[in-house]
Coordinates of C-alpha atoms in Angstrom, one line a residue:
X8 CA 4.0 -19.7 -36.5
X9 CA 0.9 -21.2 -34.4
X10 CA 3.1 -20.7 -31.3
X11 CA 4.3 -17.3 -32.0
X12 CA 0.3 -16.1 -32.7
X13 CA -1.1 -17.7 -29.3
X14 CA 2.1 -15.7 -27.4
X15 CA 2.7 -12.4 -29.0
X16 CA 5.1 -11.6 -26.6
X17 CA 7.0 -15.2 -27.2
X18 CA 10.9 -15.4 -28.6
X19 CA 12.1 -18.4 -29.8
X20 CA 15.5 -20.6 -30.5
X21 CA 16.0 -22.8 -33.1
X22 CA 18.6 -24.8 -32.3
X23 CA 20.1 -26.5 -35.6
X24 CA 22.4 -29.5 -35.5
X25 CA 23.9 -31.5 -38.1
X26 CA 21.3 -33.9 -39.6
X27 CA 23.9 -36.3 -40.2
X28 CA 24.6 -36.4 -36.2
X29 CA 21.3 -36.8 -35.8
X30 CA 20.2 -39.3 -38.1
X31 CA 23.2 -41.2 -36.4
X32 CA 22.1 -40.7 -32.7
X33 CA 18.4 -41.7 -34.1
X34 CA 19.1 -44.8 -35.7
X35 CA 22.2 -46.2 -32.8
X36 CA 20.0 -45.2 -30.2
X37 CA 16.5 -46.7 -32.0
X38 CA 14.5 -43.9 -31.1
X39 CA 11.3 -44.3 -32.6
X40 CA 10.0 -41.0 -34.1
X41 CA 7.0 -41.2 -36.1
X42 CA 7.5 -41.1 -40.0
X43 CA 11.1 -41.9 -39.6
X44 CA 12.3 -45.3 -41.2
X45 CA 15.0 -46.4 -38.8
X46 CA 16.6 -49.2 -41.6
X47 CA 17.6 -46.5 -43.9
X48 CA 20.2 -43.5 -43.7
X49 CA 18.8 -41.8 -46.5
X50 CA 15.6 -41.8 -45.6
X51 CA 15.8 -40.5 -42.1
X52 CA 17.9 -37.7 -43.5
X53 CA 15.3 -36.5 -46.1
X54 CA 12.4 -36.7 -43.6
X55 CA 14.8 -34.3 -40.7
X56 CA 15.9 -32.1 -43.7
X57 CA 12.7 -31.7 -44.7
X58 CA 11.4 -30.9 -40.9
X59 CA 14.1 -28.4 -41.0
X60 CA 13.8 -26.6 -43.8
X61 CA 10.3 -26.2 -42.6
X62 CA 11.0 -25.0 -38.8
X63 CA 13.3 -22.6 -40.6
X64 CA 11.4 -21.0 -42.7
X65 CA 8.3 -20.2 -39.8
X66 CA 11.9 -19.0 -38.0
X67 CA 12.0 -16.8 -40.5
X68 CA 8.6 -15.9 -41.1
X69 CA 7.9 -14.8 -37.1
X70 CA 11.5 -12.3 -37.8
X71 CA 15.0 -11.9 -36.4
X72 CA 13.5 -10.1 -33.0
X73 CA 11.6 -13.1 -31.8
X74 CA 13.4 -16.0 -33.5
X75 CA 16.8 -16.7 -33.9
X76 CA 18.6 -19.9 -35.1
X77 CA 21.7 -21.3 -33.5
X78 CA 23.6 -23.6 -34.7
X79 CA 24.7 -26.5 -32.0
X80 CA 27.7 -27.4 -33.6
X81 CA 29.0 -24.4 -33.1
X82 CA 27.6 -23.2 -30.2
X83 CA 29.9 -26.2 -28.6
X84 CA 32.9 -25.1 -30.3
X85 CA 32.7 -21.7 -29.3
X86 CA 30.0 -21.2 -26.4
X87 CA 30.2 -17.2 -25.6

């Protein structure tokens, strides 16, 4: 929402990806993200869950013409 009020003109993509492939990459990969606690599945996922529900909903709140959500899973199973 901050971003979308300093450029008025701004469109956005939220690209959304499984958390569980993410949690995975995280955690094999030991990338250290602040807040997430790399010895523990179910916490990382609650923590990126949480972070996406919230990107989501300012997706929603800035409206279909300047954001839109796409979904990387499928984007690489079907990219046109």
């Amino acid at each position: 929402v901050y971003l979308s009020q300093q450029f008025p003109q701004s469109k956005f993509i939220l690209m959304i990806r499984d958390g569980r492939a993410v949690v995975h990459s995280i955690i094999t990969r030991k990338v250290t993200i602040s807040g997430f606690d790399l010895t523990s599945y179910r916490k990382c996922l609650q923590k990126w869950n949480a972070a996406v529900e919230t990107m989501y909903a300012q997706c929603l709140h800035v409206g279909q013409l300047r954001c839109m959500p796409v979904y990387y899973e499928q984007l690489a199973l079907h990219p046109s």
